[in-house]
mmCIF file of C-alpha atoms and ligand atoms in Angstrom:
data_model
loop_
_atom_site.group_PDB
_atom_site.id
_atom_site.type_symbol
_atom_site.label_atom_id
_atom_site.label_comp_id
_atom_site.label_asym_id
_atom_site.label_seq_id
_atom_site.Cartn_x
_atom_site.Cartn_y
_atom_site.Cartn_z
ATOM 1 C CA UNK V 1 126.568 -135.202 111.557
ATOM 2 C CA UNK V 2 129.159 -134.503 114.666
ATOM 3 C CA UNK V 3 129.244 -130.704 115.232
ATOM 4 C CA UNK V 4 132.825 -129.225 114.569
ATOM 5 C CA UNK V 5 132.535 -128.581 118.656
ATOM 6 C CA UNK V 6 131.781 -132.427 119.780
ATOM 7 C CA UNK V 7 134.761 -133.444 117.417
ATOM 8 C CA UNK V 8 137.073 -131.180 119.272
ATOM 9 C CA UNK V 9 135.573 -132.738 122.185
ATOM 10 C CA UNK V 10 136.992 -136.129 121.015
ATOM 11 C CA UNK V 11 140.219 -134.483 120.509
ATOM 12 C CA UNK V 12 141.015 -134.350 123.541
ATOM 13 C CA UNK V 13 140.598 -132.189 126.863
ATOM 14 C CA UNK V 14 138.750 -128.938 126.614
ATOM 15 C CA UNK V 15 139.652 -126.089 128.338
ATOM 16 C CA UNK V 16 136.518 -123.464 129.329
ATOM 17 C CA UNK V 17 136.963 -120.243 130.738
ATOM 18 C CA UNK V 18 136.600 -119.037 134.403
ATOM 19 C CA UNK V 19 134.562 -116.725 136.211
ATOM 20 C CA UNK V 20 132.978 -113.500 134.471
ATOM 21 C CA UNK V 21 131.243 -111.424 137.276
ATOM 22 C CA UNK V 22 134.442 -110.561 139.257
ATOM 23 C CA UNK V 23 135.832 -109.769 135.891
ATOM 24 C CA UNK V 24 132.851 -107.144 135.626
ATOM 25 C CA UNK V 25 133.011 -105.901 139.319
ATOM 26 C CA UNK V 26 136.531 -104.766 138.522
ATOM 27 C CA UNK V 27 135.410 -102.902 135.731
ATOM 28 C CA UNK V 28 132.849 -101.332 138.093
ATOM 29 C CA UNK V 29 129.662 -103.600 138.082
ATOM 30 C CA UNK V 30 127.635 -102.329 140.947
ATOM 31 C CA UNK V 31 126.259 -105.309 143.125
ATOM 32 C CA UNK V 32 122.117 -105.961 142.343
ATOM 33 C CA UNK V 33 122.854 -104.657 138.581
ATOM 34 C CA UNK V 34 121.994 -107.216 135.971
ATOM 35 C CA UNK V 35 125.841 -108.084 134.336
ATOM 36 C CA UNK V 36 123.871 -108.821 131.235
ATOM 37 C CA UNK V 37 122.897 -105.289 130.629
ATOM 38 C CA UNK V 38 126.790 -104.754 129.795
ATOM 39 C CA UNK V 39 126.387 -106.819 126.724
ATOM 40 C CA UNK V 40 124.674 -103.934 125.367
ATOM 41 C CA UNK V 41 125.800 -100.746 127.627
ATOM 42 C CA UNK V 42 129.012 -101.443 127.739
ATOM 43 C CA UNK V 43 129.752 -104.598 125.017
ATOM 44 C CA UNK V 44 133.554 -103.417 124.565
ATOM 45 C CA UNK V 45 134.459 -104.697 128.554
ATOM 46 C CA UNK V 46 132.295 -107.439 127.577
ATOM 47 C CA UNK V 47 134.243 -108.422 124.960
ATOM 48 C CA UNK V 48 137.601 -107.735 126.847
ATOM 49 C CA UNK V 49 137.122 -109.763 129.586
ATOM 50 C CA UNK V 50 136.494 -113.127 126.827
ATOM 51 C CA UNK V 51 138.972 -111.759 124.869
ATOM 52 C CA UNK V 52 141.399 -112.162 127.958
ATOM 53 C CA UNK V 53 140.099 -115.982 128.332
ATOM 54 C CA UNK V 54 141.117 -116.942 124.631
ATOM 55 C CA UNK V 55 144.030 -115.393 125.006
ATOM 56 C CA UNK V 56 144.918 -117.284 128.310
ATOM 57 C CA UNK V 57 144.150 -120.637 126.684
ATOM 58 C CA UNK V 58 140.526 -121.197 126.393
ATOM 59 C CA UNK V 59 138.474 -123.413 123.927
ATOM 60 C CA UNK V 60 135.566 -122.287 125.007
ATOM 61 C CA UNK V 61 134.056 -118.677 126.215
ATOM 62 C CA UNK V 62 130.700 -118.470 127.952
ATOM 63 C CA UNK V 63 128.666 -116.068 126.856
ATOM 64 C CA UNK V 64 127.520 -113.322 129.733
ATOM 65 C CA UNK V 65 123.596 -114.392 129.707
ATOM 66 C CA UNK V 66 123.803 -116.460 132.712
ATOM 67 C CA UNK V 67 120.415 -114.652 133.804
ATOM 68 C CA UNK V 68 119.427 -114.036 130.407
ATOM 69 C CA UNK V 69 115.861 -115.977 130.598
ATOM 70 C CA UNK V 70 112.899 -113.819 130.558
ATOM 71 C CA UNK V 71 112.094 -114.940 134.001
ATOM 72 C CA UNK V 72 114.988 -113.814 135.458
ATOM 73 C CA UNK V 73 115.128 -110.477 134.104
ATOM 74 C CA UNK V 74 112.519 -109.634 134.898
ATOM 75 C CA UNK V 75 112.846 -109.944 138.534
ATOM 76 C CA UNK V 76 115.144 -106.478 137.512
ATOM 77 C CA UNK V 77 113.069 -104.952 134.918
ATOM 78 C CA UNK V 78 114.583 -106.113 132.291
ATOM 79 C CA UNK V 79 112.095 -109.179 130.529
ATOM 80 C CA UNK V 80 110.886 -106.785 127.967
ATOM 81 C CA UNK V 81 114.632 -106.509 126.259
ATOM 82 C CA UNK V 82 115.755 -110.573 126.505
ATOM 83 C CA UNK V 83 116.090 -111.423 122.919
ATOM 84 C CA UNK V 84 118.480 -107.962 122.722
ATOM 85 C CA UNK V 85 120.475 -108.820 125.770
ATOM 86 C CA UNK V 86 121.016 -112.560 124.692
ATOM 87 C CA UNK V 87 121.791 -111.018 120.908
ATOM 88 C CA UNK V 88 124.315 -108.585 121.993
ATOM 89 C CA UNK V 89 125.768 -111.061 124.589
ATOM 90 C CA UNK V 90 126.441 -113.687 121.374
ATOM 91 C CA UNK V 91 127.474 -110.811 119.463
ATOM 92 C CA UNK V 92 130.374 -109.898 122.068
ATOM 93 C CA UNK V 93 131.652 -113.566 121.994
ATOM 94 C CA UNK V 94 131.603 -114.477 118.687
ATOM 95 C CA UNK V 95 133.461 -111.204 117.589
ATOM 96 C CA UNK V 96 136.345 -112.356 119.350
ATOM 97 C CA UNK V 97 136.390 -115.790 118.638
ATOM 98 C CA UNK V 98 139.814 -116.850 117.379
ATOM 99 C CA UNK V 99 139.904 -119.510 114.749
ATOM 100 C CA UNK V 100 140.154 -122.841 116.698
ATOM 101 C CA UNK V 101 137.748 -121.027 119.233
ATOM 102 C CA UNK V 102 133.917 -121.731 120.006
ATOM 103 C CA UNK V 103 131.366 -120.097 121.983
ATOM 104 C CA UNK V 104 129.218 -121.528 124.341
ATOM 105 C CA UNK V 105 125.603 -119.377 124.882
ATOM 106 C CA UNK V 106 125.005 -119.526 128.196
ATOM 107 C CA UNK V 107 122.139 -120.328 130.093
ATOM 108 C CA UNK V 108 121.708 -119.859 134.290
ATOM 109 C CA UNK V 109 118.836 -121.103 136.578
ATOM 110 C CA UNK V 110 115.585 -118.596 136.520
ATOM 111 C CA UNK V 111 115.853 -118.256 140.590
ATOM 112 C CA UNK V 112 111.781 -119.961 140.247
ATOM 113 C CA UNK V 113 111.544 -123.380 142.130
ATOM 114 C CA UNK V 114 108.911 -126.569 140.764
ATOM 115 C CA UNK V 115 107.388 -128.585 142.774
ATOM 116 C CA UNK V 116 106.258 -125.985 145.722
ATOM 117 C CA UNK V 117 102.768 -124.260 146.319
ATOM 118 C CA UNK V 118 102.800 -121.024 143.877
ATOM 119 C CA UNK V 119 105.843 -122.280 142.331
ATOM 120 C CA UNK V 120 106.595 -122.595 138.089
ATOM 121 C CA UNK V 121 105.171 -124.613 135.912
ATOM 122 C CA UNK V 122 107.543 -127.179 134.219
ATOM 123 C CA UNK V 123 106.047 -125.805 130.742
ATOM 124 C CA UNK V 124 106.882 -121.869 131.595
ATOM 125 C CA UNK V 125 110.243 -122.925 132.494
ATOM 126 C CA UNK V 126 110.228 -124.722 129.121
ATOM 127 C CA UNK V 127 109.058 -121.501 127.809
ATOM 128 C CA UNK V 128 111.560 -119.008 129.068
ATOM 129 C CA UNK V 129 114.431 -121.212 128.238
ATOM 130 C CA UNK V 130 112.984 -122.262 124.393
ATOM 131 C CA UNK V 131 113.361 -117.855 124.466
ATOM 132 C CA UNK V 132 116.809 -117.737 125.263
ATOM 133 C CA UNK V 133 118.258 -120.394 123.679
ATOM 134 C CA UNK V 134 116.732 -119.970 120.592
ATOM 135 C CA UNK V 135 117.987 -116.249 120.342
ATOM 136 C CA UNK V 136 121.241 -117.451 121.442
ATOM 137 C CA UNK V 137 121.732 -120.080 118.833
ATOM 138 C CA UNK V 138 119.998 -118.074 116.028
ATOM 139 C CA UNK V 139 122.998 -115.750 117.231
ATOM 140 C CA UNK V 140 125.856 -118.296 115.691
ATOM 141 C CA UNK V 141 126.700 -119.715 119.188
ATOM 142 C CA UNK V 142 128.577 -123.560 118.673
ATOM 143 C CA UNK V 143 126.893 -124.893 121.560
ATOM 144 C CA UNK V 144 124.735 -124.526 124.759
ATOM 145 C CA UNK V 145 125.477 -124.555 127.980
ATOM 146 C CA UNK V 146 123.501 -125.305 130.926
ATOM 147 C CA UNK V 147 125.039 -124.498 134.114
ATOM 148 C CA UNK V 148 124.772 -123.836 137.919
ATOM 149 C CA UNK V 149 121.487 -125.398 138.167
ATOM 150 C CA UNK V 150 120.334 -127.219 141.522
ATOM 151 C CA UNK V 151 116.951 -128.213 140.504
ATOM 152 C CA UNK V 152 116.767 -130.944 138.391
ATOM 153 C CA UNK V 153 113.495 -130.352 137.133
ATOM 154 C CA UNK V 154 114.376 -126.795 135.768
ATOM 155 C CA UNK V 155 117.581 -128.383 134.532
ATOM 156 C CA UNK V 156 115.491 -130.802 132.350
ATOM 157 C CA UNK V 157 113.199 -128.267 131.047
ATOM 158 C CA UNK V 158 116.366 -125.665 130.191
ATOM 159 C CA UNK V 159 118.247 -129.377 128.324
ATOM 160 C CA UNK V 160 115.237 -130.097 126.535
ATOM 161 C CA UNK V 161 114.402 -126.411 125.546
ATOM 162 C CA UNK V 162 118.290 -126.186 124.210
ATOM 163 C CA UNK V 163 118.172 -129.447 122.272
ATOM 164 C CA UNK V 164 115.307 -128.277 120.095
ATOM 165 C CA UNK V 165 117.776 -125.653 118.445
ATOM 166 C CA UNK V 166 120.184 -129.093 117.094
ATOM 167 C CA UNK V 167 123.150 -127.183 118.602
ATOM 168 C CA UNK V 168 125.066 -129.745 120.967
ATOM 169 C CA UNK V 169 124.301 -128.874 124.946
ATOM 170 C CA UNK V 170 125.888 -129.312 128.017
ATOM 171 C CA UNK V 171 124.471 -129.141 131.188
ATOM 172 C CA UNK V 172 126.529 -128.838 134.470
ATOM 173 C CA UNK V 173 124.442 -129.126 137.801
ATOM 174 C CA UNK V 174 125.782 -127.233 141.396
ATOM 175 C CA UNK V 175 126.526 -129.824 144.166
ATOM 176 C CA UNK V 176 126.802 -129.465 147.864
ATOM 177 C CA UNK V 177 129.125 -131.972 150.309
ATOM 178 C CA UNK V 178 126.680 -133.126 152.702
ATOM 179 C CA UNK V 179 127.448 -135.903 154.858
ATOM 180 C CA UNK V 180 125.810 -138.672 153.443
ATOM 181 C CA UNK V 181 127.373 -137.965 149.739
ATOM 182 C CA UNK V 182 126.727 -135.152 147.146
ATOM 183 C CA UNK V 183 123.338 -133.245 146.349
ATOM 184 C CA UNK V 184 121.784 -129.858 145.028
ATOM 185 C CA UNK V 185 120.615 -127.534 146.781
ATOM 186 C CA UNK V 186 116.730 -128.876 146.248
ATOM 187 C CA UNK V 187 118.391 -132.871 147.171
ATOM 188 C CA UNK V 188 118.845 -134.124 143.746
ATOM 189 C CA UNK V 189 121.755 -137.185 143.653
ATOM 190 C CA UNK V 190 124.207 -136.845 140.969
ATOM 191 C CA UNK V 191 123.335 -140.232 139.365
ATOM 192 C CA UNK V 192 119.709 -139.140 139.171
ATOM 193 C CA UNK V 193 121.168 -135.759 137.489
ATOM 194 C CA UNK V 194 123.083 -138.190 135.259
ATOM 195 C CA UNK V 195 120.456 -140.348 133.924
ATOM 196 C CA UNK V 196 117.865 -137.699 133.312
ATOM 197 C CA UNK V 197 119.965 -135.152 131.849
ATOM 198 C CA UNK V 198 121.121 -137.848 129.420
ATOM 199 C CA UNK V 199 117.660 -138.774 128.781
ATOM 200 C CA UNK V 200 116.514 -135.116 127.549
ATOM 201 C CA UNK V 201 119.368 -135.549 125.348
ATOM 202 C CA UNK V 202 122.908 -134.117 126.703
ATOM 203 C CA UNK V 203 126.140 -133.986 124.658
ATOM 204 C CA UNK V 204 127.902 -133.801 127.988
ATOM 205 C CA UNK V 205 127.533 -133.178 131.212
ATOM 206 C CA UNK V 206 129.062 -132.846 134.539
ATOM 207 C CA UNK V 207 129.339 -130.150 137.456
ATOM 208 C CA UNK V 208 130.088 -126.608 138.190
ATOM 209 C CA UNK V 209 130.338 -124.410 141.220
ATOM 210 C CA UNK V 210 130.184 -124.175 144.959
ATOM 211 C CA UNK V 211 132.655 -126.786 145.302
ATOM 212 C CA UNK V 212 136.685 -126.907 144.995
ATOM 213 C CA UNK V 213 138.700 -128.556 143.099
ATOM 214 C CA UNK V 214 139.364 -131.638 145.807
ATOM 215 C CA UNK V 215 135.904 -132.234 146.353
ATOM 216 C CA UNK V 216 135.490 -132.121 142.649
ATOM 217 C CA UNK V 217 137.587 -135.163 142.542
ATOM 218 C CA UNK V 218 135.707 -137.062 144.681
ATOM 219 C CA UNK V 219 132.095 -136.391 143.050
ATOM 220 C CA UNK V 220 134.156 -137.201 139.818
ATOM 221 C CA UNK V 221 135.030 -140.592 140.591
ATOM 222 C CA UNK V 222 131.531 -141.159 141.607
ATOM 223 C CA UNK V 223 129.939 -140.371 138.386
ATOM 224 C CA UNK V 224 132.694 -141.137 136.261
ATOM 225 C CA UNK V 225 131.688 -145.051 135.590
ATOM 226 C CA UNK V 226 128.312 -144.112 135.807
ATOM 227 C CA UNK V 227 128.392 -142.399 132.290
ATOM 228 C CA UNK V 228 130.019 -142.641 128.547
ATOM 229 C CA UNK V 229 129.312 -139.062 127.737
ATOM 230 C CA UNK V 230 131.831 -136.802 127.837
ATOM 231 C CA UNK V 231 132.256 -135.148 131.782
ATOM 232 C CA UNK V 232 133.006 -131.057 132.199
ATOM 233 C CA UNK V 233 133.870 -130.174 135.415
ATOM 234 C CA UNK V 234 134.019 -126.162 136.170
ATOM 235 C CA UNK V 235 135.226 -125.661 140.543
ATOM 236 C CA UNK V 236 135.652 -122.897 142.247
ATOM 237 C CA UNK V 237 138.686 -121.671 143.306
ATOM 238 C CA UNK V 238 137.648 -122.937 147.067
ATOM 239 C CA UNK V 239 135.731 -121.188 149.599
ATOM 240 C CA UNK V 240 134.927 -117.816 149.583
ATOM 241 C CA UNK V 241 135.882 -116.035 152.461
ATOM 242 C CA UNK V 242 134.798 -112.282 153.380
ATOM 243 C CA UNK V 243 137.547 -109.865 153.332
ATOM 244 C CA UNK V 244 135.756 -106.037 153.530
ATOM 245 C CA UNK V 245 132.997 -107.081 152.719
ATOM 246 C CA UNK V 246 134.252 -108.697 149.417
ATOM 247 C CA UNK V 247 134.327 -112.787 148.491
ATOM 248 C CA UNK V 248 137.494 -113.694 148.665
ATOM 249 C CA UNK V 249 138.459 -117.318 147.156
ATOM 250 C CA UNK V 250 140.540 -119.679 149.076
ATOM 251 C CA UNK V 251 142.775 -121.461 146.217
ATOM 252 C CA UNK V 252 144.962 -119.317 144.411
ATOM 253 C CA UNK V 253 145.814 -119.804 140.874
ATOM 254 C CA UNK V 254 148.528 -122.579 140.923
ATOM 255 C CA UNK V 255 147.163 -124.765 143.010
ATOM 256 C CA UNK V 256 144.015 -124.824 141.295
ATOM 257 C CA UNK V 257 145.744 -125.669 138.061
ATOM 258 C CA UNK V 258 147.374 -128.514 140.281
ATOM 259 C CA UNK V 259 143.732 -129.588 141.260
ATOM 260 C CA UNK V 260 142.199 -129.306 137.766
ATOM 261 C CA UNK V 261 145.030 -131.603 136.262
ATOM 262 C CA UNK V 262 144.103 -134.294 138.917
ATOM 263 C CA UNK V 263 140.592 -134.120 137.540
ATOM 264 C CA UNK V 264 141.848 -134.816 133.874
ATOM 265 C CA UNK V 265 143.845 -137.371 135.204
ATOM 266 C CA UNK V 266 140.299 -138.393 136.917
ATOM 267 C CA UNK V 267 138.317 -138.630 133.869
ATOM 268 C CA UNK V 268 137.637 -134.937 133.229
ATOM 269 C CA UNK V 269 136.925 -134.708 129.464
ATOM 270 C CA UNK V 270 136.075 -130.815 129.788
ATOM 271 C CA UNK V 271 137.767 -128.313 132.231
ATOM 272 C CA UNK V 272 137.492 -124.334 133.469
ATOM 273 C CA UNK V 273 136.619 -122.700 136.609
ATOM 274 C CA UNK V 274 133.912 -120.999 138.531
ATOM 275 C CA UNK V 275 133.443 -118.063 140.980
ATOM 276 C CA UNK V 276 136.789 -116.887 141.947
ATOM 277 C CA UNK V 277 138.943 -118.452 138.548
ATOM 278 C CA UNK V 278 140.444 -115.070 136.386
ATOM 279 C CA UNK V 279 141.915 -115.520 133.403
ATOM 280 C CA UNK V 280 145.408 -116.352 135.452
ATOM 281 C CA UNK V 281 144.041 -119.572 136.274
ATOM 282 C CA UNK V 282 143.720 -120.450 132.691
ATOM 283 C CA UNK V 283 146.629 -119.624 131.776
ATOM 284 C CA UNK V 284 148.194 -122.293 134.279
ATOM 285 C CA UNK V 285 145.507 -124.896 133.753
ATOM 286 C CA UNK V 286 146.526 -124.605 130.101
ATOM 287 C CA UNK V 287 150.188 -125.790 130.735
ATOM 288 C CA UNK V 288 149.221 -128.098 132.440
ATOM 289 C CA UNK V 289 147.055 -129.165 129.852
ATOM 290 C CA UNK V 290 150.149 -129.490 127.968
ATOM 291 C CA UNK V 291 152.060 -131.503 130.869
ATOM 292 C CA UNK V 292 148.862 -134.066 130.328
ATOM 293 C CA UNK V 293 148.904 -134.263 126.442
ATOM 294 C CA UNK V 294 153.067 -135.020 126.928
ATOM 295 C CA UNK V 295 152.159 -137.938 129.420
ATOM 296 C CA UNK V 296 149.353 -139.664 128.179
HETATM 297 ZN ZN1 ZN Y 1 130.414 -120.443 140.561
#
């Protein structure tokens, strides 16, 4: 039976959120400190800041466990309190989750690479992520979501961890422009993303990250007749560029609506933005959401 999430998904477009850690550096997140210890230290910003999403226009909030596998907390301390972390990060979400409103539970890379000398196993990978998504949809989340990953092994493992739980799961991977077309970080090719990721059993699947909106468009209409599944695409809002010491992005708000309505009008089935997107951005994305839905 379709999950009430993947029928909204047929609905029509889908509108994510944007980025959460410059939401938390605002309220004072100190470079280095794990943002998922704010789920429990400080869950009331937590909530605010996807409590300011919804009310911008999002379907969809991402919960703030992006480094919520064991593997990666650990690197600050933290592995022995991962099922509490991913709890209270579920809990934040879902207690504001407006009526028409799902949660996604999140799930980032582990910062472990396959395939090298003294590198993870593809079964402890398998292991940390079976962890966090199963505390994450024992939590009430509506669906997983994969994202920023740029090894397509460790994305397989994290997909076929999530699907065990019956919850749908998306999985967006993080591509670079190189000259000779678009790859991760560790030289995956979208269309081998693509067919493997729908092979561990994706609901949808797409991109997020790294690049803009414009060269969004292009890797779009590269993978776009290479699947039926349903495509979420998540930019940033452009380059960051260092202003005292602090990322700034390159696209401001408007024209990154502009951008993101270009990719609906590409094939997007699912929207929202990365690093540098606030909850601004949604706000314009969302009329032009409405501009679409008039048009089509
Ligand atoms: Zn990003």
């Amino acid at each position: 039976m379709p999950s009430e999430f993947m029928k909204r998904v047929k609905q029509g477009p889908v509108l994510f959120d944007g980025g959460m850690g410059s939401l938390l550096i605002a309220q004072g997140l100190a470079m280095g400190d794990a943002p998922e210890l704010w789920n429990f230290e400080k869950p009331e910003t937590v909530r605010d800041a996807h409590r300011a999403y919804f009310d911008a226009g999002s379907d969809v909030v991402a919960t703030n466990t992006f480094g919520g596998t064991r593997l990666k907390l650990d690197a600050k301390g933290l592995a022995g309190r991962t099922e509490e972390l991913n709890r209270a990060g579920a809990e934040a979400a879902l207690s504001v989750r407006p009526p028409a409103g799902f949660v996604a539970g999140d799930v980032g890379p582990t910062g472990k690479v396959t395939g090298l000398p003294g590198a993870v196993s593809f079964d402890m990978l398998l292991d940390t992520f079976r962890e966090q998504t199963s505390v994450l949809a024992d939590s009430g989340v509506d669906l997983l979501l994969i994202e920023t990953m740029y090894d397509l092994e460790e994305a397989r493992a994290a997909v076929s961890a999530a699907v065990e739980t019956g919850l749908p799961v998306g999985a967006t991977m993080t591509f670079e422009r190189k000259p000779r077309g678009f790859f991760t970080l560790m030289g995956n090719r979208p269309e081998d993303c693509l067919s493997m990721l729908e092979e561990a059993g994706v609901s949808l699947l797409g991109a997020n990250c790294t690049l803009g909106p414009e060269d969004m468009l292009d890797l779009l209409s590269s993978i776009r007749p290479r699947t039926s599944l349903p495509l979420l695409v998540q930019p940033n809002a452009g380059q960051p560029v260092l202003v005292d010491g602090q990322a700034v992005y390159s696209t401001g708000p408007g024209t990154f609506a502009h951008g993101v309505r270009r990719l609906l009008d590409g094939g997007a089935d699912l929207v929202g933005g990365c690093c540098g997107t606030t909850p601004e951005f949604i706000r314009l994305i969302r009329s032009e959401i409405e501009g679409y839905l008039e048009n089509r």
